[in-house]
Amino acid sequence: MSEFRCMNMENIETPALILDLDVLEDNIRLMADFFEGRKAKLRPHFKTCKCPNIAHLQLAAGAKGITCAKVGEAEVLINAGIRDILVANQVVDPQKIYRLACMAKAGAKITVAVDRAENIDILSAVAGTVGATLHVLIEVDVGMNRCGVNSEAEALDLAERIGRAGGLVFEGIQAYEGHLVYDTHQPTRLTDAVKRKGVRKMQDKVGGIKDHLEGHGIPVREISGGGTGTYHITGDDTIWSEIQAGSYVFMDNVYSRGGLPFGSSLSIFTTVIHKRPGVAVTDAGLKVCTTDHGFPSIKGRAELKITGLSEEHGRIADPRDELEYLQKIEYIPSHCCTTVNLHDRYYGVRKGRLEAIWPISGRGKSR
Ligand SMILES: Cc1ncc(COP(=O)(O)O)c(C=O)c1O
């Protein structure tokens, strides 16, 4: 790597993904403090940071294990020495299941979500071939309308099937309330009162399924779900045993509008490469930040708005000509998870000095 350490942030070549280490550490500590002494534990989601250095900080602060979305992300975690991993998704391809089973065979505790009998059968067959044990959560749809079963009878069928299957251990339920964590279009709609009502409703459903399974002699040890927008509700005196929050480490500009106590630690450092009256153009476009949740904002300058992004350029309306040619500014991404996936490394900065360069080794591991 050509970059040298201990230099001023101003000298980092742009565009670059910057991580404010003080804010990152505060966010990790704040979340860890919330779970200290609570029944539910934190299992942070790796799909946000995709960086083992950050996962290790979360574990050192008390997280019970790590959640990820993809088998490839689990492999990155294993290579970084992390041994308790939930793949909070259905893994249906036998080749991918083989990769999961190999990680389990090598000594990791691997848990995966299911919502279908065929998936249980293939998980069991591959685990048996490899001689591994896979842990399984049955996913329940709690209102997100994505994956998951809906009824007590379906859940019981699957739990009994897991119980009969070799190589599998039934752990409990995955119930993730993506419809309550934030609203991209109306960030103020999901007040805590609305979230509490939604969480009560899903607890009725998941609690009913838990009671049904336990009434049939099948203990439900884990209930896993929750995100940054609901950790303080789903994680507070409910039946959830683990919370999968991810974005709290960075807080993109959508999440930042939700009144949560975490700070924005992530930004894209960019240079004004063209200036004319009323307009500034930067070197940060769609190849370094995503727009699935809207345009990024500009750090510390609420009055300036990005009006367009093309591949390598960002156009900013600058009606009072506040920006200057060659000035460096920071974007706050609108969606941290998808933006991170565009970058190879974080430039960890503390008080304006470059302190660390961390690889985003989970980047692009979407298989
Ligand atoms: C399964 C699952 N769990 C948890 C989360 C929560 O993530 P965040 O804290 O970034 O909202 C997500 C978000 O996509 C998810 O898909």
Short mmCIF file of C-alpha atoms and ligand atoms in Angstrom, two decimals:
data_model
loop_
_atom_site.label_atom_id
_atom_site.label_comp_id
_atom_site.label_asym_id
_atom_site.label_seq_id
_atom_site.Cartn_x
_atom_site.Cartn_y
_atom_site.Cartn_z
CA MET A 1 0.00 0.00 0.00
CA SER A 2 1.52 3.31 -1.06
CA GLU A 3 -0.23 5.44 1.58
CA PHE A 4 1.89 6.35 4.56
CA ARG A 5 0.59 6.64 8.07
CA CYS A 6 0.57 9.53 10.51
CA MET A 7 -0.22 12.01 7.81
CA ASN A 8 -2.83 14.70 7.81
CA MET A 9 -6.19 13.63 6.49
CA GLU A 10 -5.94 16.52 4.00
CA ASN A 11 -3.19 14.57 2.20
CA ILE A 12 -5.24 11.41 1.63
CA GLU A 13 -5.91 10.99 -2.07
CA THR A 14 -9.57 11.38 -2.97
CA PRO A 15 -12.08 9.93 -3.28
CA ALA A 16 -11.52 7.92 -0.09
CA LEU A 17 -13.74 6.24 2.50
CA ILE A 18 -12.94 7.87 5.83
CA LEU A 19 -13.71 6.41 9.23
CA ASP A 20 -13.63 8.72 12.23
CA LEU A 21 -12.17 6.35 14.82
CA ASP A 22 -13.27 8.38 17.85
CA VAL A 23 -16.89 8.33 16.69
CA LEU A 24 -16.69 4.65 15.69
CA GLU A 25 -15.35 3.70 19.13
CA ASP A 26 -18.02 5.79 20.87
CA ASN A 27 -20.75 4.05 18.84
CA ILE A 28 -19.38 0.60 19.68
CA ARG A 29 -19.13 1.50 23.38
CA LEU A 30 -22.61 3.05 23.51
CA MET A 31 -24.21 -0.04 21.99
CA ALA A 32 -22.18 -2.39 24.23
CA ASP A 33 -23.26 -0.37 27.30
CA PHE A 34 -26.91 -0.77 26.32
CA PHE A 35 -26.60 -4.58 26.29
CA GLU A 36 -24.53 -4.77 29.47
CA GLY A 37 -26.62 -6.70 31.99
CA ARG A 38 -29.56 -7.19 29.61
CA LYS A 39 -31.12 -10.53 28.74
CA ALA A 40 -30.66 -9.95 25.00
CA LYS A 41 -27.11 -9.87 23.67
CA LEU A 42 -25.63 -8.11 20.66
CA ARG A 43 -24.65 -10.10 17.58
CA PRO A 44 -23.63 -7.26 15.22
CA HIS A 45 -24.28 -7.57 11.51
CA PHE A 46 -21.13 -7.75 9.35
CA LYS A 47 -23.00 -6.76 6.17
CA THR A 48 -22.46 -3.13 7.21
CA CYS A 49 -18.75 -2.86 8.01
CA LYS A 50 -17.43 -5.93 6.13
CA CYS A 51 -14.20 -5.40 8.03
CA PRO A 52 -12.75 -7.90 10.53
CA ASN A 53 -10.91 -5.13 12.43
CA ILE A 54 -14.32 -3.64 13.31
CA ALA A 55 -15.87 -7.05 14.08
CA HIS A 56 -13.03 -7.68 16.54
CA LEU A 57 -13.68 -4.32 18.24
CA GLN A 58 -17.36 -5.28 18.59
CA LEU A 59 -16.48 -8.67 20.08
CA ALA A 60 -13.95 -7.11 22.45
CA ALA A 61 -16.74 -4.77 23.62
CA GLY A 62 -18.94 -7.76 24.53
CA ALA A 63 -20.76 -8.93 21.40
CA LYS A 64 -21.62 -12.64 21.65
CA GLY A 65 -20.78 -13.45 18.02
CA ILE A 66 -21.23 -11.97 14.56
CA THR A 67 -24.14 -12.00 12.11
CA CYS A 68 -23.54 -11.96 8.37
CA ALA A 69 -25.64 -12.26 5.24
CA LYS A 70 -23.51 -14.41 2.96
CA VAL A 71 -21.34 -17.51 3.07
CA GLY A 72 -18.46 -15.48 1.60
CA GLU A 73 -18.74 -13.02 4.48
CA ALA A 74 -18.67 -15.93 6.94
CA GLU A 75 -15.44 -17.14 5.31
CA VAL A 76 -13.89 -13.70 5.78
CA LEU A 77 -14.85 -13.85 9.47
CA ILE A 78 -13.43 -17.36 9.85
CA ASN A 79 -10.17 -16.27 8.23
CA ALA A 80 -10.05 -13.50 10.81
CA GLY A 81 -10.36 -16.02 13.65
CA ILE A 82 -14.03 -15.42 14.50
CA ARG A 83 -15.76 -18.63 15.51
CA ASP A 84 -19.43 -17.94 16.29
CA ILE A 85 -21.24 -16.84 13.15
CA LEU A 86 -24.90 -16.55 12.18
CA VAL A 87 -25.65 -16.44 8.46
CA ALA A 88 -29.02 -14.73 8.82
CA ASN A 89 -30.25 -15.94 5.46
CA GLN A 90 -31.38 -19.03 3.61
CA VAL A 91 -28.41 -20.86 2.04
CA VAL A 92 -29.92 -23.13 -0.59
CA ASP A 93 -27.12 -23.98 -3.04
CA PRO A 94 -25.38 -27.30 -2.14
CA GLN A 95 -21.97 -25.86 -2.99
CA LYS A 96 -22.51 -23.01 -0.59
CA ILE A 97 -23.82 -25.38 2.07
CA TYR A 98 -20.63 -27.41 1.57
CA ARG A 99 -18.61 -24.27 2.32
CA LEU A 100 -20.70 -23.69 5.47
CA ALA A 101 -20.21 -27.29 6.56
CA CYS A 102 -16.44 -27.06 6.04
CA MET A 103 -16.29 -24.05 8.35
CA ALA A 104 -18.32 -25.95 10.95
CA LYS A 105 -16.15 -29.04 10.54
CA ALA A 106 -13.08 -26.88 11.17
CA GLY A 107 -14.50 -25.96 14.58
CA ALA A 108 -16.69 -22.89 14.08
CA LYS A 109 -20.24 -22.64 15.37
CA ILE A 110 -22.20 -21.86 12.22
CA THR A 111 -25.90 -21.04 12.42
CA VAL A 112 -28.12 -20.55 9.38
CA ALA A 113 -31.76 -19.59 8.75
CA VAL A 114 -34.30 -21.86 7.04
CA ASP A 115 -37.94 -21.55 6.04
CA ARG A 116 -38.51 -24.64 3.92
CA ALA A 117 -38.38 -28.43 4.27
CA GLU A 118 -36.22 -29.01 1.15
CA ASN A 119 -33.60 -26.66 2.54
CA ILE A 120 -33.45 -28.64 5.79
CA ASP A 121 -32.98 -31.88 3.86
CA ILE A 122 -30.08 -30.56 1.79
CA LEU A 123 -28.42 -28.90 4.80
CA SER A 124 -28.61 -32.23 6.62
CA ALA A 125 -27.32 -34.24 3.66
CA VAL A 126 -24.31 -32.00 3.10
CA ALA A 127 -23.54 -31.68 6.82
CA GLY A 128 -23.66 -35.49 7.01
CA THR A 129 -21.28 -35.90 4.05
CA VAL A 130 -18.78 -33.50 5.56
CA GLY A 131 -19.26 -34.84 9.09
CA ALA A 132 -20.18 -31.40 10.42
CA THR A 133 -22.90 -29.97 12.66
CA LEU A 134 -24.87 -26.93 11.51
CA HIS A 135 -27.10 -24.93 13.85
CA VAL A 136 -30.45 -23.82 12.50
CA LEU A 137 -32.96 -21.02 13.13
CA ILE A 138 -36.41 -21.13 11.57
CA GLU A 139 -37.14 -17.76 10.02
CA VAL A 140 -40.54 -16.28 10.81
CA ASP A 141 -41.92 -13.42 8.69
CA VAL A 142 -42.80 -10.71 11.20
CA GLY A 143 -44.11 -8.20 8.69
CA MET A 144 -41.26 -7.51 6.32
CA ASN A 145 -42.75 -9.69 3.64
CA ARG A 146 -39.39 -11.15 2.66
CA CYS A 147 -38.54 -14.72 3.70
CA GLY A 148 -39.95 -16.76 6.58
CA VAL A 149 -42.84 -18.97 7.62
CA ASN A 150 -46.09 -17.55 8.87
CA SER A 151 -47.86 -20.10 11.02
CA GLU A 152 -47.30 -22.15 14.16
CA ALA A 153 -48.04 -25.33 12.20
CA GLU A 154 -45.40 -24.56 9.53
CA ALA A 155 -42.81 -23.77 12.20
CA LEU A 156 -43.58 -26.98 14.09
CA ASP A 157 -43.28 -29.07 10.91
CA LEU A 158 -39.87 -27.58 10.19
CA ALA A 159 -38.64 -27.84 13.78
CA GLU A 160 -39.63 -31.52 13.94
CA ARG A 161 -37.91 -32.13 10.62
CA ILE A 162 -34.72 -30.47 11.91
CA GLY A 163 -34.95 -32.63 15.04
CA ARG A 164 -35.07 -35.79 12.92
CA ALA A 165 -32.32 -34.66 10.52
CA GLY A 166 -28.74 -35.74 11.10
CA GLY A 167 -26.07 -33.06 11.37
CA LEU A 168 -28.47 -30.28 12.39
CA VAL A 169 -29.25 -28.71 15.74
CA PHE A 170 -32.43 -26.65 16.17
CA GLU A 171 -31.59 -23.41 18.00
CA GLY A 172 -34.70 -21.31 17.66
CA ILE A 173 -36.22 -18.53 15.59
CA GLN A 174 -34.94 -15.75 13.34
CA ALA A 175 -37.40 -12.84 13.31
CA TYR A 176 -36.10 -9.63 11.77
CA GLU A 177 -38.32 -6.54 11.62
CA GLY A 178 -36.86 -4.70 8.64
CA HIS A 179 -40.15 -2.83 8.19
CA LEU A 180 -39.62 -1.12 11.58
CA VAL A 181 -35.92 -0.21 11.61
CA TYR A 182 -36.24 2.84 9.35
CA ASP A 183 -38.29 4.39 6.58
CA THR A 184 -36.08 5.71 3.79
CA HIS A 185 -38.76 7.99 2.37
CA GLN A 186 -40.33 9.25 5.60
CA PRO A 187 -37.63 8.99 8.27
CA THR A 188 -39.80 10.62 10.94
CA ARG A 189 -42.75 8.26 10.47
CA LEU A 190 -41.25 5.49 12.57
CA THR A 191 -41.36 7.10 15.99
CA ASP A 192 -40.47 4.98 19.01
CA ALA A 193 -44.21 4.67 19.74
CA VAL A 194 -44.84 3.23 16.26
CA LYS A 195 -41.86 0.89 16.63
CA ARG A 196 -43.01 -0.29 20.08
CA LYS A 197 -46.44 -1.10 18.71
CA GLY A 198 -44.87 -3.02 15.82
CA VAL A 199 -42.51 -4.91 18.12
CA ARG A 200 -45.43 -5.86 20.44
CA LYS A 201 -47.30 -7.20 17.43
CA MET A 202 -44.39 -9.30 16.24
CA GLN A 203 -43.70 -10.52 19.76
CA ASP A 204 -47.28 -11.84 19.89
CA LYS A 205 -46.66 -13.79 16.70
CA VAL A 206 -43.18 -15.06 17.58
CA GLY A 207 -44.20 -15.77 21.18
CA GLY A 208 -47.12 -17.84 19.93
CA ILE A 209 -44.80 -19.89 17.74
CA LYS A 210 -42.28 -20.30 20.56
CA ASP A 211 -45.01 -21.52 22.94
CA HIS A 212 -46.35 -23.88 20.29
CA LEU A 213 -42.92 -25.45 19.71
CA GLU A 214 -42.14 -25.68 23.42
CA GLY A 215 -45.59 -27.17 24.03
CA HIS A 216 -44.46 -29.95 21.70
CA GLY A 217 -41.25 -30.47 23.65
CA ILE A 218 -38.95 -28.44 21.36
CA PRO A 219 -36.98 -25.83 23.32
CA VAL A 220 -36.47 -22.47 21.59
CA ARG A 221 -33.10 -21.32 22.89
CA GLU A 222 -32.54 -18.32 20.65
CA ILE A 223 -34.70 -15.64 19.07
CA SER A 224 -32.60 -13.48 16.78
CA GLY A 225 -33.49 -10.25 14.95
CA GLY A 226 -33.49 -6.51 15.51
CA GLY A 227 -31.51 -3.73 13.89
CA THR A 228 -30.04 -0.32 14.61
CA GLY A 229 -33.45 1.33 14.46
CA THR A 230 -35.04 -1.05 16.96
CA TYR A 231 -32.22 -2.36 19.20
CA HIS A 232 -33.50 -0.31 22.16
CA ILE A 233 -37.01 -1.75 21.80
CA THR A 234 -36.58 -5.28 20.45
CA GLY A 235 -33.53 -5.67 22.72
CA ASP A 236 -35.23 -4.41 25.87
CA ASP A 237 -37.11 -6.96 27.95
CA THR A 238 -38.63 -8.93 25.10
CA ILE A 239 -38.30 -12.59 24.09
CA TRP A 240 -35.46 -11.74 21.68
CA SER A 241 -32.15 -13.22 22.85
CA GLU A 242 -29.90 -11.53 20.28
CA ILE A 243 -29.94 -8.31 18.27
CA GLN A 244 -28.34 -8.11 14.84
CA ALA A 245 -27.69 -4.34 14.55
CA GLY A 246 -25.10 -3.33 11.96
CA SER A 247 -25.39 0.31 10.86
CA TYR A 248 -24.94 1.78 14.36
CA VAL A 249 -21.17 1.72 13.86
CA PHE A 250 -21.42 4.24 10.98
CA MET A 251 -24.86 5.93 11.01
CA ASP A 252 -25.57 6.99 7.43
CA ASN A 253 -27.63 10.10 6.82
CA VAL A 254 -30.95 8.20 6.66
CA TYR A 255 -30.35 6.52 10.02
CA SER A 256 -29.06 9.81 11.48
CA ARG A 257 -32.49 11.40 10.98
CA GLY A 258 -34.07 8.79 13.28
CA GLY A 259 -33.11 10.33 16.64
CA LEU A 260 -30.71 7.54 17.68
CA PRO A 261 -27.80 8.31 20.02
CA PHE A 262 -24.97 7.27 17.65
CA GLY A 263 -22.77 9.60 15.60
CA SER A 264 -21.86 9.56 11.90
CA SER A 265 -18.39 8.02 11.66
CA LEU A 266 -18.28 7.29 7.92
CA SER A 267 -17.70 9.76 5.11
CA ILE A 268 -16.42 10.00 1.58
CA PHE A 269 -13.56 12.43 1.23
CA THR A 270 -13.69 14.26 -2.09
CA THR A 271 -12.05 17.17 -3.91
CA VAL A 272 -13.75 20.02 -5.77
CA ILE A 273 -12.27 19.57 -9.24
CA HIS A 274 -14.36 22.21 -11.02
CA LYS A 275 -16.00 25.42 -9.81
CA ARG A 276 -18.19 27.90 -11.61
CA PRO A 277 -20.78 30.33 -10.28
CA GLY A 278 -23.48 28.44 -8.41
CA VAL A 279 -22.00 24.98 -8.99
CA ALA A 280 -19.15 22.85 -7.65
CA VAL A 281 -18.15 19.49 -9.12
CA THR A 282 -16.29 16.87 -7.09
CA ASP A 283 -14.36 13.70 -7.90
CA ALA A 284 -16.81 11.43 -6.01
CA GLY A 285 -19.60 9.89 -8.05
CA LEU A 286 -21.58 6.68 -8.28
CA LYS A 287 -18.49 4.48 -8.21
CA VAL A 288 -17.77 5.53 -4.62
CA CYS A 289 -21.23 6.09 -3.15
CA THR A 290 -24.64 4.56 -3.71
CA THR A 291 -27.96 6.35 -4.14
CA ASP A 292 -30.44 3.57 -3.31
CA HIS A 293 -31.46 5.68 -0.28
CA GLY A 294 -31.01 9.05 -2.00
CA PHE A 295 -28.04 11.35 -2.47
CA PRO A 296 -25.40 11.67 0.25
CA SER A 297 -25.41 14.84 2.33
CA ILE A 298 -22.41 17.11 2.82
CA LYS A 299 -20.82 16.92 6.25
CA GLY A 300 -21.24 20.07 8.31
CA ARG A 301 -22.91 21.95 5.45
CA ALA A 302 -26.62 21.28 5.50
CA GLU A 303 -27.17 24.25 3.17
CA LEU A 304 -25.28 22.58 0.30
CA LYS A 305 -27.06 19.88 -1.71
CA ILE A 306 -25.82 17.31 -4.16
CA THR A 307 -27.94 17.64 -7.28
CA GLY A 308 -26.47 14.86 -9.39
CA LEU A 309 -23.99 12.02 -9.40
CA SER A 310 -22.49 10.45 -12.50
CA GLU A 311 -19.89 7.72 -12.54
CA GLU A 312 -16.95 9.79 -11.36
CA HIS A 313 -18.44 13.21 -10.59
CA GLY A 314 -20.68 14.79 -8.00
CA ARG A 315 -22.51 18.03 -8.79
CA ILE A 316 -23.28 20.34 -5.88
CA ALA A 317 -25.58 23.34 -5.97
CA ASP A 318 -23.51 26.14 -4.42
CA PRO A 319 -25.70 29.24 -4.77
CA ARG A 320 -23.52 31.40 -2.49
CA ASP A 321 -20.25 30.11 -3.94
CA GLU A 322 -19.01 28.84 -0.58
CA LEU A 323 -16.88 26.10 -2.08
CA GLU A 324 -13.55 26.69 -3.76
CA TYR A 325 -11.62 24.93 -6.47
CA LEU A 326 -9.45 22.15 -4.88
CA GLN A 327 -11.32 22.35 -1.57
CA LYS A 328 -11.81 18.98 0.13
CA ILE A 329 -15.19 18.14 1.61
CA GLU A 330 -16.91 15.03 2.97
CA TYR A 331 -20.12 13.34 1.91
CA ILE A 332 -22.13 11.43 4.51
CA PRO A 333 -23.45 8.37 2.64
CA SER A 334 -27.19 7.86 2.50
CA HIS A 335 -26.77 4.08 2.81
CA CYS A 336 -23.61 2.96 4.57
CA CYS A 337 -23.88 -0.78 3.82
CA THR A 338 -24.07 -0.50 0.03
CA THR A 339 -21.53 2.35 -0.08
CA VAL A 340 -18.93 0.38 1.89
CA ASN A 341 -19.28 -2.43 -0.64
CA LEU A 342 -17.73 -0.11 -3.27
CA HIS A 343 -14.47 0.39 -1.39
CA ASP A 344 -11.31 -1.61 -0.70
CA ARG A 345 -10.29 0.05 2.54
CA TYR A 346 -11.14 2.44 5.33
CA TYR A 347 -8.87 5.33 6.13
CA GLY A 348 -9.17 5.47 9.90
CA VAL A 349 -8.71 9.06 11.03
CA ARG A 350 -8.42 10.53 14.51
CA LYS A 351 -8.52 14.28 15.05
CA GLY A 352 -7.61 14.93 11.45
CA ARG A 353 -4.64 12.51 11.32
CA LEU A 354 -4.55 9.22 9.46
CA GLU A 355 -4.10 6.46 12.05
CA ALA A 356 -5.04 3.18 10.36
CA ILE A 357 -5.85 1.65 6.99
CA TRP A 358 -8.23 -1.29 7.34
CA PRO A 359 -9.13 -3.65 4.49
CA ILE A 360 -12.80 -4.11 3.66
CA SER A 361 -12.24 -7.79 3.10
CA GLY A 362 -15.95 -8.62 3.05
CA ARG A 363 -16.45 -6.30 0.09
CA GLY A 364 -18.14 -8.02 -2.84
CA LYS A 365 -18.51 -11.32 -0.97
CA SER A 366 -22.07 -11.68 -2.15
CA ARG A 367 -21.96 -15.43 -2.74
C1 LIG B 1 -31.34 -10.04 8.71
C2 LIG B 1 -30.99 -8.66 9.12
N1 LIG B 1 -30.75 -8.43 10.41
C3 LIG B 1 -30.45 -7.19 10.87
C4 LIG B 1 -30.38 -6.11 10.00
C5 LIG B 1 -30.16 -4.77 10.63
O1 LIG B 1 -29.20 -4.00 10.13
P1 LIG B 1 -29.08 -2.46 10.50
O2 LIG B 1 -28.70 -2.40 11.92
O3 LIG B 1 -27.98 -2.04 9.61
O4 LIG B 1 -30.37 -1.80 10.20
C6 LIG B 1 -30.62 -6.31 8.64
C7 LIG B 1 -30.57 -5.20 7.68
O5 LIG B 1 -30.57 -5.31 6.49
C8 LIG B 1 -30.93 -7.62 8.19
O6 LIG B 1 -31.22 -7.87 6.89
#
